[in-house]
Each structure stands twice: as structure tokens, then as C-alpha cells.
Amino acid sequence: MYEVKATHLTNSNGLACEIYPDVFVVQDGAVLSTYAGQADGRCPCDPLPPDVDAHFEIDNSQLKRAVHRATSIYRPRRW
């Protein structure tokens, strides 16, 4: 288990942490991205005010899914 600081709030009012640019882990176990699914290029989360100090735990499988999402978005192109 890993503890992360909440940096954003999802549209359904769940806590989220942006662990890589445009890649978010959510308190309910989801992984969201600006470039996937219905996000349609828009951020699926809103930033939390800076004075909010909330944390939540993520497990190893959620972290692996987030890393996979980040590497699929930012994989260097081979021409």
C-alpha cells in the first residue's frame, strides 16, 4: 500500500492524486487520464484548494495501472 496526497477532486467528488501529468489515481481504485475514455482531452478532475491536506491509500495494482497508462501516453515514438 502507498499513501498519496490528494491534489484533485473528481467529478463525482472523489479524491484523486495526479501522479504523472494528466494521469490520476482515485480513492475508489480507478485510474483516470485526460487522454482516455470520456475525458475527451479535458481534465477529469478539478484541483483542490491548496489548504486541503487530505491523503488516501492506493494499492500496488492501482499503481501499476497508472504507470501503464502514463507510459502508453508518453511513450516516445519510433520513426
PDB file of N, CA and C in Angstrom:
ATOM      1  N   MET A   1       0.839  -1.182   0.000  1.00  0.00           N
ATOM      2  CA  MET A   1       0.000   0.000   0.000  1.00  0.00           C
ATOM      3  C   MET A   1       0.886   1.248   0.000  1.00  0.00           C
ATOM      4  N   TYR A   2       0.381   2.270  -0.662  1.00  0.00           N
ATOM      5  CA  TYR A   2       1.072   3.551  -0.729  1.00  0.00           C
ATOM      6  C   TYR A   2       0.104   4.641  -0.299  1.00  0.00           C
ATOM      7  N   GLU A   3       0.604   5.604   0.431  1.00  0.00           N
ATOM      8  CA  GLU A   3      -0.229   6.747   0.799  1.00  0.00           C
ATOM      9  C   GLU A   3       0.125   7.907  -0.123  1.00  0.00           C
ATOM     10  N   VAL A   4      -0.893   8.522  -0.718  1.00  0.00           N
ATOM     11  CA  VAL A   4      -0.680   9.646  -1.626  1.00  0.00           C
ATOM     12  C   VAL A   4      -1.467  10.853  -1.124  1.00  0.00           C
ATOM     13  N   LYS A   5      -0.999  12.026  -1.480  1.00  0.00           N
ATOM     14  CA  LYS A   5      -1.687  13.266  -1.113  1.00  0.00           C
ATOM     15  C   LYS A   5      -2.712  13.590  -2.189  1.00  0.00           C
ATOM     16  N   ALA A   6      -3.917  13.878  -1.768  1.00  0.00           N
ATOM     17  CA  ALA A   6      -4.963  14.265  -2.711  1.00  0.00           C
ATOM     18  C   ALA A   6      -4.640  15.647  -3.273  1.00  0.00           C
ATOM     19  N   THR A   7      -4.645  15.750  -4.594  1.00  0.00           N
ATOM     20  CA  THR A   7      -4.378  17.025  -5.260  1.00  0.00           C
ATOM     21  C   THR A   7      -5.588  17.520  -6.036  1.00  0.00           C
ATOM     22  N   HIS A   8      -6.537  16.609  -6.296  1.00  0.00           N
ATOM     23  CA  HIS A   8      -7.693  16.940  -7.125  1.00  0.00           C
ATOM     24  C   HIS A   8      -8.954  16.293  -6.568  1.00  0.00           C
ATOM     25  N   LEU A   9     -10.076  16.721  -7.098  1.00  0.00           N
ATOM     26  CA  LEU A   9     -11.382  16.164  -6.778  1.00  0.00           C
ATOM     27  C   LEU A   9     -12.025  15.734  -8.091  1.00  0.00           C
ATOM     28  N   THR A  10     -12.505  14.498  -8.152  1.00  0.00           N
ATOM     29  CA  THR A  10     -13.134  14.021  -9.386  1.00  0.00           C
ATOM     30  C   THR A  10     -14.514  14.643  -9.542  1.00  0.00           C
ATOM     31  N   ASN A  11     -15.082  14.471 -10.721  1.00  0.00           N
ATOM     32  CA  ASN A  11     -16.421  14.999 -10.985  1.00  0.00           C
ATOM     33  C   ASN A  11     -17.465  14.382 -10.066  1.00  0.00           C
ATOM     34  N   SER A  12     -17.188  13.189  -9.540  1.00  0.00           N
ATOM     35  CA  SER A  12     -18.124  12.536  -8.614  1.00  0.00           C
ATOM     36  C   SER A  12     -17.716  12.776  -7.154  1.00  0.00           C
ATOM     37  N   ASN A  13     -16.928  13.821  -6.925  1.00  0.00           N
ATOM     38  CA  ASN A  13     -16.498  14.249  -5.588  1.00  0.00           C
ATOM     39  C   ASN A  13     -15.601  13.250  -4.868  1.00  0.00           C
ATOM     40  N   GLY A  14     -14.866  12.437  -5.606  1.00  0.00           N
ATOM     41  CA  GLY A  14     -13.888  11.545  -5.006  1.00  0.00           C
ATOM     42  C   GLY A  14     -12.505  12.177  -5.025  1.00  0.00           C
ATOM     43  N   LEU A  15     -11.694  11.844  -4.051  1.00  0.00           N
ATOM     44  CA  LEU A  15     -10.332  12.366  -4.003  1.00  0.00           C
ATOM     45  C   LEU A  15      -9.478  11.714  -5.075  1.00  0.00           C
ATOM     46  N   ALA A  16      -8.552  12.492  -5.641  1.00  0.00           N
ATOM     47  CA  ALA A  16      -7.647  11.984  -6.666  1.00  0.00           C
ATOM     48  C   ALA A  16      -6.271  12.602  -6.468  1.00  0.00           C
ATOM     49  N   CYS A  17      -5.260  11.886  -6.946  1.00  0.00           N
ATOM     50  CA  CYS A  17      -3.885  12.366  -6.893  1.00  0.00           C
ATOM     51  C   CYS A  17      -3.305  12.290  -8.301  1.00  0.00           C
ATOM     52  N   GLU A  18      -2.764  13.409  -8.775  1.00  0.00           N
ATOM     53  CA  GLU A  18      -2.126  13.415 -10.097  1.00  0.00           C
ATOM     54  C   GLU A  18      -0.704  12.893  -9.908  1.00  0.00           C
ATOM     55  N   ILE A  19      -0.491  11.628 -10.281  1.00  0.00           N
ATOM     56  CA  ILE A  19       0.820  11.022 -10.032  1.00  0.00           C
ATOM     57  C   ILE A  19       1.789  11.222 -11.184  1.00  0.00           C
ATOM     58  N   TYR A  20       1.276  11.646 -12.320  1.00  0.00           N
ATOM     59  CA  TYR A  20       2.070  11.949 -13.502  1.00  0.00           C
ATOM     60  C   TYR A  20       1.241  12.955 -14.276  1.00  0.00           C
ATOM     61  N   PRO A  21       1.822  13.832 -15.069  1.00  0.00           N
ATOM     62  CA  PRO A  21       0.989  14.809 -15.774  1.00  0.00           C
ATOM     63  C   PRO A  21      -0.172  14.141 -16.515  1.00  0.00           C
ATOM     64  N   ASP A  22      -1.379  14.558 -16.191  1.00  0.00           N
ATOM     65  CA  ASP A  22      -2.616  14.087 -16.830  1.00  0.00           C
ATOM     66  C   ASP A  22      -2.991  12.652 -16.480  1.00  0.00           C
ATOM     67  N   VAL A  23      -2.376  12.058 -15.461  1.00  0.00           N
ATOM     68  CA  VAL A  23      -2.728  10.710 -15.001  1.00  0.00           C
ATOM     69  C   VAL A  23      -3.046  10.791 -13.506  1.00  0.00           C
ATOM     70  N   PHE A  24      -4.252  10.327 -13.145  1.00  0.00           N
ATOM     71  CA  PHE A  24      -4.750  10.448 -11.782  1.00  0.00           C
ATOM     72  C   PHE A  24      -5.094   9.084 -11.210  1.00  0.00           C
ATOM     73  N   VAL A  25      -4.731   8.852  -9.946  1.00  0.00           N
ATOM     74  CA  VAL A  25      -5.244   7.702  -9.207  1.00  0.00           C
ATOM     75  C   VAL A  25      -6.347   8.237  -8.307  1.00  0.00           C
ATOM     76  N   VAL A  26      -7.432   7.465  -8.200  1.00  0.00           N
ATOM     77  CA  VAL A  26      -8.610   7.916  -7.471  1.00  0.00           C
ATOM     78  C   VAL A  26      -8.794   7.045  -6.240  1.00  0.00           C
ATOM     79  N   GLN A  27      -9.340   7.626  -5.209  1.00  0.00           N
ATOM     80  CA  GLN A  27      -9.512   6.931  -3.939  1.00  0.00           C
ATOM     81  C   GLN A  27     -10.314   5.645  -4.081  1.00  0.00           C
ATOM     82  N   ASP A  28     -11.237   5.570  -5.031  1.00  0.00           N
ATOM     83  CA  ASP A  28     -12.062   4.365  -5.186  1.00  0.00           C
ATOM     84  C   ASP A  28     -11.366   3.252  -5.962  1.00  0.00           C
ATOM     85  N   GLY A  29     -10.095   3.472  -6.377  1.00  0.00           N
ATOM     86  CA  GLY A  29      -9.348   2.439  -7.081  1.00  0.00           C
ATOM     87  C   GLY A  29      -9.211   2.664  -8.572  1.00  0.00           C
ATOM     88  N   ALA A  30      -9.849   3.686  -9.097  1.00  0.00           N
ATOM     89  CA  ALA A  30      -9.797   3.957 -10.536  1.00  0.00           C
ATOM     90  C   ALA A  30      -8.507   4.676 -10.913  1.00  0.00           C
ATOM     91  N   VAL A  31      -8.202   4.622 -12.205  1.00  0.00           N
ATOM     92  CA  VAL A  31      -7.117   5.399 -12.789  1.00  0.00           C
ATOM     93  C   VAL A  31      -7.739   6.206 -13.922  1.00  0.00           C
ATOM     94  N   LEU A  32      -7.581   7.512 -13.879  1.00  0.00           N
ATOM     95  CA  LEU A  32      -8.163   8.397 -14.884  1.00  0.00           C
ATOM     96  C   LEU A  32      -7.065   9.123 -15.636  1.00  0.00           C
ATOM     97  N   SER A  33      -7.384   9.534 -16.854  1.00  0.00           N
ATOM     98  CA  SER A  33      -6.443  10.304 -17.645  1.00  0.00           C
ATOM     99  C   SER A  33      -7.196  11.300 -18.510  1.00  0.00           C
ATOM    100  N   THR A  34      -6.544  12.407 -18.775  1.00  0.00           N
ATOM    101  CA  THR A  34      -7.104  13.417 -19.663  1.00  0.00           C
ATOM    102  C   THR A  34      -7.286  12.863 -21.071  1.00  0.00           C
ATOM    103  N   TYR A  35      -6.485  11.886 -21.455  1.00  0.00           N
ATOM    104  CA  TYR A  35      -6.480  11.385 -22.825  1.00  0.00           C
ATOM    105  C   TYR A  35      -7.193  10.060 -23.001  1.00  0.00           C
ATOM    106  N   ALA A  36      -8.017   9.655 -22.057  1.00  0.00           N
ATOM    107  CA  ALA A  36      -8.657   8.341 -22.175  1.00  0.00           C
ATOM    108  C   ALA A  36     -10.152   8.435 -21.922  1.00  0.00           C
ATOM    109  N   GLY A  37     -10.889   7.594 -22.595  1.00  0.00           N
ATOM    110  CA  GLY A  37     -12.320   7.464 -22.354  1.00  0.00           C
ATOM    111  C   GLY A  37     -13.089   8.727 -22.640  1.00  0.00           C
ATOM    112  N   GLN A  38     -14.018   9.041 -21.752  1.00  0.00           N
ATOM    113  CA  GLN A  38     -14.903  10.170 -21.965  1.00  0.00           C
ATOM    114  C   GLN A  38     -14.278  11.505 -21.595  1.00  0.00           C
ATOM    115  N   ALA A  39     -13.060  11.508 -21.097  1.00  0.00           N
ATOM    116  CA  ALA A  39     -12.424  12.774 -20.726  1.00  0.00           C
ATOM    117  C   ALA A  39     -12.284  13.680 -21.937  1.00  0.00           C
ATOM    118  N   ASP A  40     -12.052  13.091 -23.108  1.00  0.00           N
ATOM    119  CA  ASP A  40     -12.075  13.832 -24.367  1.00  0.00           C
ATOM    120  C   ASP A  40     -11.131  15.031 -24.378  1.00  0.00           C
ATOM    121  N   GLY A  41      -9.938  14.871 -23.815  1.00  0.00           N
ATOM    122  CA  GLY A  41      -8.964  15.947 -23.818  1.00  0.00           C
ATOM    123  C   GLY A  41      -9.146  16.955 -22.702  1.00  0.00           C
ATOM    124  N   ARG A  42     -10.184  16.802 -21.914  1.00  0.00           N
ATOM    125  CA  ARG A  42     -10.406  17.693 -20.774  1.00  0.00           C
ATOM    126  C   ARG A  42     -10.018  16.966 -19.497  1.00  0.00           C
ATOM    127  N   CYS A  43      -9.595  17.721 -18.530  1.00  0.00           N
ATOM    128  CA  CYS A  43      -9.195  17.123 -17.259  1.00  0.00           C
ATOM    129  C   CYS A  43     -10.416  16.545 -16.549  1.00  0.00           C
ATOM    130  N   PRO A  44     -10.351  15.277 -16.121  1.00  0.00           N
ATOM    131  CA  PRO A  44     -11.488  14.662 -15.443  1.00  0.00           C
ATOM    132  C   PRO A  44     -11.597  15.061 -13.969  1.00  0.00           C
ATOM    133  N   CYS A  45     -10.708  15.936 -13.519  1.00  0.00           N
ATOM    134  CA  CYS A  45     -10.673  16.327 -12.108  1.00  0.00           C
ATOM    135  C   CYS A  45     -10.468  17.837 -11.990  1.00  0.00           C
ATOM    136  N   ASP A  46     -10.855  18.360 -10.845  1.00  0.00           N
ATOM    137  CA  ASP A  46     -10.623  19.772 -10.532  1.00  0.00           C
ATOM    138  C   ASP A  46      -9.613  19.860  -9.396  1.00  0.00           C
ATOM    139  N   PRO A  47      -8.696  20.839  -9.457  1.00  0.00           N
ATOM    140  CA  PRO A  47      -7.703  20.972  -8.388  1.00  0.00           C
ATOM    141  C   PRO A  47      -8.356  21.269  -7.040  1.00  0.00           C
ATOM    142  N   LEU A  48      -7.787  20.695  -6.003  1.00  0.00           N
ATOM    143  CA  LEU A  48      -8.222  21.004  -4.641  1.00  0.00           C
ATOM    144  C   LEU A  48      -7.604  22.333  -4.212  1.00  0.00           C
ATOM    145  N   PRO A  49      -8.256  23.061  -3.328  1.00  0.00           N
ATOM    146  CA  PRO A  49      -7.630  24.275  -2.788  1.00  0.00           C
ATOM    147  C   PRO A  49      -6.321  23.915  -2.081  1.00  0.00           C
ATOM    148  N   PRO A  50      -5.339  24.804  -2.106  1.00  0.00           N
ATOM    149  CA  PRO A  50      -4.029  24.479  -1.524  1.00  0.00           C
ATOM    150  C   PRO A  50      -4.054  24.193  -0.026  1.00  0.00           C
ATOM    151  N   ASP A  51      -5.072  24.665   0.680  1.00  0.00           N
ATOM    152  CA  ASP A  51      -5.107  24.451   2.125  1.00  0.00           C
ATOM    153  C   ASP A  51      -5.684  23.090   2.518  1.00  0.00           C
ATOM    154  N   VAL A  52      -6.160  22.309   1.562  1.00  0.00           N
ATOM    155  CA  VAL A  52      -6.697  20.979   1.859  1.00  0.00           C
ATOM    156  C   VAL A  52      -5.535  20.005   2.019  1.00  0.00           C
ATOM    157  N   ASP A  53      -5.526  19.279   3.128  1.00  0.00           N
ATOM    158  CA  ASP A  53      -4.451  18.324   3.406  1.00  0.00           C
ATOM    159  C   ASP A  53      -5.065  16.936   3.591  1.00  0.00           C
ATOM    160  N   ALA A  54      -5.481  16.334   2.480  1.00  0.00           N
ATOM    161  CA  ALA A  54      -6.119  15.015   2.524  1.00  0.00           C
ATOM    162  C   ALA A  54      -5.195  13.982   1.888  1.00  0.00           C
ATOM    163  N   HIS A  55      -5.215  12.771   2.427  1.00  0.00           N
ATOM    164  CA  HIS A  55      -4.410  11.661   1.924  1.00  0.00           C
ATOM    165  C   HIS A  55      -5.293  10.433   1.786  1.00  0.00           C
ATOM    166  N   PHE A  56      -4.891   9.508   0.923  1.00  0.00           N
ATOM    167  CA  PHE A  56      -5.583   8.231   0.819  1.00  0.00           C
ATOM    168  C   PHE A  56      -4.589   7.178   0.360  1.00  0.00           C
ATOM    169  N   GLU A  57      -4.977   5.914   0.475  1.00  0.00           N
ATOM    170  CA  GLU A  57      -4.082   4.814   0.118  1.00  0.00           C
ATOM    171  C   GLU A  57      -4.446   4.231  -1.239  1.00  0.00           C
ATOM    172  N   ILE A  58      -3.412   3.829  -1.961  1.00  0.00           N
ATOM    173  CA  ILE A  58      -3.601   3.084  -3.209  1.00  0.00           C
ATOM    174  C   ILE A  58      -2.809   1.790  -3.081  1.00  0.00           C
ATOM    175  N   ASP A  59      -3.235   0.768  -3.803  1.00  0.00           N
ATOM    176  CA  ASP A  59      -2.509  -0.498  -3.724  1.00  0.00           C
ATOM    177  C   ASP A  59      -1.570  -0.644  -4.920  1.00  0.00           C
ATOM    178  N   ASN A  60      -0.794  -1.699  -4.898  1.00  0.00           N
ATOM    179  CA  ASN A  60       0.215  -1.927  -5.921  1.00  0.00           C
ATOM    180  C   ASN A  60      -0.402  -2.091  -7.309  1.00  0.00           C
ATOM    181  N   SER A  61      -1.536  -2.766  -7.413  1.00  0.00           N
ATOM    182  CA  SER A  61      -2.145  -2.973  -8.736  1.00  0.00           C
ATOM    183  C   SER A  61      -2.646  -1.654  -9.318  1.00  0.00           C
ATOM    184  N   GLN A  62      -3.170  -0.770  -8.485  1.00  0.00           N
ATOM    185  CA  GLN A  62      -3.615   0.535  -8.980  1.00  0.00           C
ATOM    186  C   GLN A  62      -2.414   1.352  -9.452  1.00  0.00           C
ATOM    187  N   LEU A  63      -1.317   1.286  -8.722  1.00  0.00           N
ATOM    188  CA  LEU A  63      -0.109   1.989  -9.131  1.00  0.00           C
ATOM    189  C   LEU A  63       0.405   1.443 -10.457  1.00  0.00           C
ATOM    190  N   LYS A  64       0.387   0.130 -10.636  1.00  0.00           N
ATOM    191  CA  LYS A  64       0.834  -0.470 -11.898  1.00  0.00           C
ATOM    192  C   LYS A  64      -0.042  -0.021 -13.062  1.00  0.00           C
ATOM    193  N   ARG A  65      -1.370   0.052 -12.842  1.00  0.00           N
ATOM    194  CA  ARG A  65      -2.273   0.519 -13.905  1.00  0.00           C
ATOM    195  C   ARG A  65      -1.979   1.975 -14.265  1.00  0.00           C
ATOM    196  N   ALA A  66      -1.682   2.781 -13.260  1.00  0.00           N
ATOM    197  CA  ALA A  66      -1.368   4.187 -13.507  1.00  0.00           C
ATOM    198  C   ALA A  66      -0.062   4.333 -14.285  1.00  0.00           C
ATOM    199  N   VAL A  67       0.936   3.543 -13.924  1.00  0.00           N
ATOM    200  CA  VAL A  67       2.210   3.580 -14.650  1.00  0.00           C
ATOM    201  C   VAL A  67       2.003   3.134 -16.092  1.00  0.00           C
ATOM    202  N   HIS A  68       1.208   2.091 -16.291  1.00  0.00           N
ATOM    203  CA  HIS A  68       0.914   1.628 -17.650  1.00  0.00           C
ATOM    204  C   HIS A  68       0.222   2.733 -18.451  1.00  0.00           C
ATOM    205  N   ARG A  69      -0.743   3.405 -17.843  1.00  0.00           N
ATOM    206  CA  ARG A  69      -1.450   4.495 -18.527  1.00  0.00           C
ATOM    207  C   ARG A  69      -0.482   5.609 -18.893  1.00  0.00           C
ATOM    208  N   ALA A  70       0.389   5.986 -17.954  1.00  0.00           N
ATOM    209  CA  ALA A  70       1.345   7.063 -18.205  1.00  0.00           C
ATOM    210  C   ALA A  70       2.321   6.689 -19.311  1.00  0.00           C
ATOM    211  N   THR A  71       2.826   5.466 -19.298  1.00  0.00           N
ATOM    212  CA  THR A  71       3.784   5.074 -20.335  1.00  0.00           C
ATOM    213  C   THR A  71       3.113   4.914 -21.688  1.00  0.00           C
ATOM    214  N   SER A  72       1.836   4.573 -21.723  1.00  0.00           N
ATOM    215  CA  SER A  72       1.156   4.473 -23.018  1.00  0.00           C
ATOM    216  C   SER A  72       0.898   5.856 -23.603  1.00  0.00           C
ATOM    217  N   ILE A  73       0.728   6.856 -22.756  1.00  0.00           N
ATOM    218  CA  ILE A  73       0.517   8.224 -23.241  1.00  0.00           C
ATOM    219  C   ILE A  73       1.834   8.847 -23.673  1.00  0.00           C
ATOM    220  N   TYR A  74       2.873   8.657 -22.889  1.00  0.00           N
ATOM    221  CA  TYR A  74       4.129   9.364 -23.095  1.00  0.00           C
ATOM    222  C   TYR A  74       5.224   8.510 -23.716  1.00  0.00           C
ATOM    223  N   ARG A  75       4.862   7.396 -24.317  1.00  0.00           N
ATOM    224  CA  ARG A  75       5.856   6.540 -24.949  1.00  0.00           C
ATOM    225  C   ARG A  75       6.481   7.288 -26.129  1.00  0.00           C
ATOM    226  N   PRO A  76       7.809   7.336 -26.195  1.00  0.00           N
ATOM    227  CA  PRO A  76       8.458   8.012 -27.326  1.00  0.00           C
ATOM    228  C   PRO A  76       8.132   7.302 -28.642  1.00  0.00           C
ATOM    229  N   ARG A  77       7.917   8.077 -29.655  1.00  0.00           N
ATOM    230  CA  ARG A  77       7.622   7.490 -30.968  1.00  0.00           C
ATOM    231  C   ARG A  77       8.916   7.059 -31.646  1.00  0.00           C
ATOM    232  N   ARG A  78       8.839   5.955 -32.310  1.00  0.00           N
ATOM    233  CA  ARG A  78       9.996   5.463 -33.068  1.00  0.00           C
ATOM    234  C   ARG A  78       9.646   5.573 -34.549  1.00  0.00           C
ATOM    235  N   TRP A  79      10.323   6.448 -35.235  1.00  0.00           N
ATOM    236  CA  TRP A  79      10.028   6.680 -36.657  1.00  0.00           C
ATOM    237  C   TRP A  79      10.859   5.805 -37.512  1.00  0.00           C
TER     238      TRP A  79
END
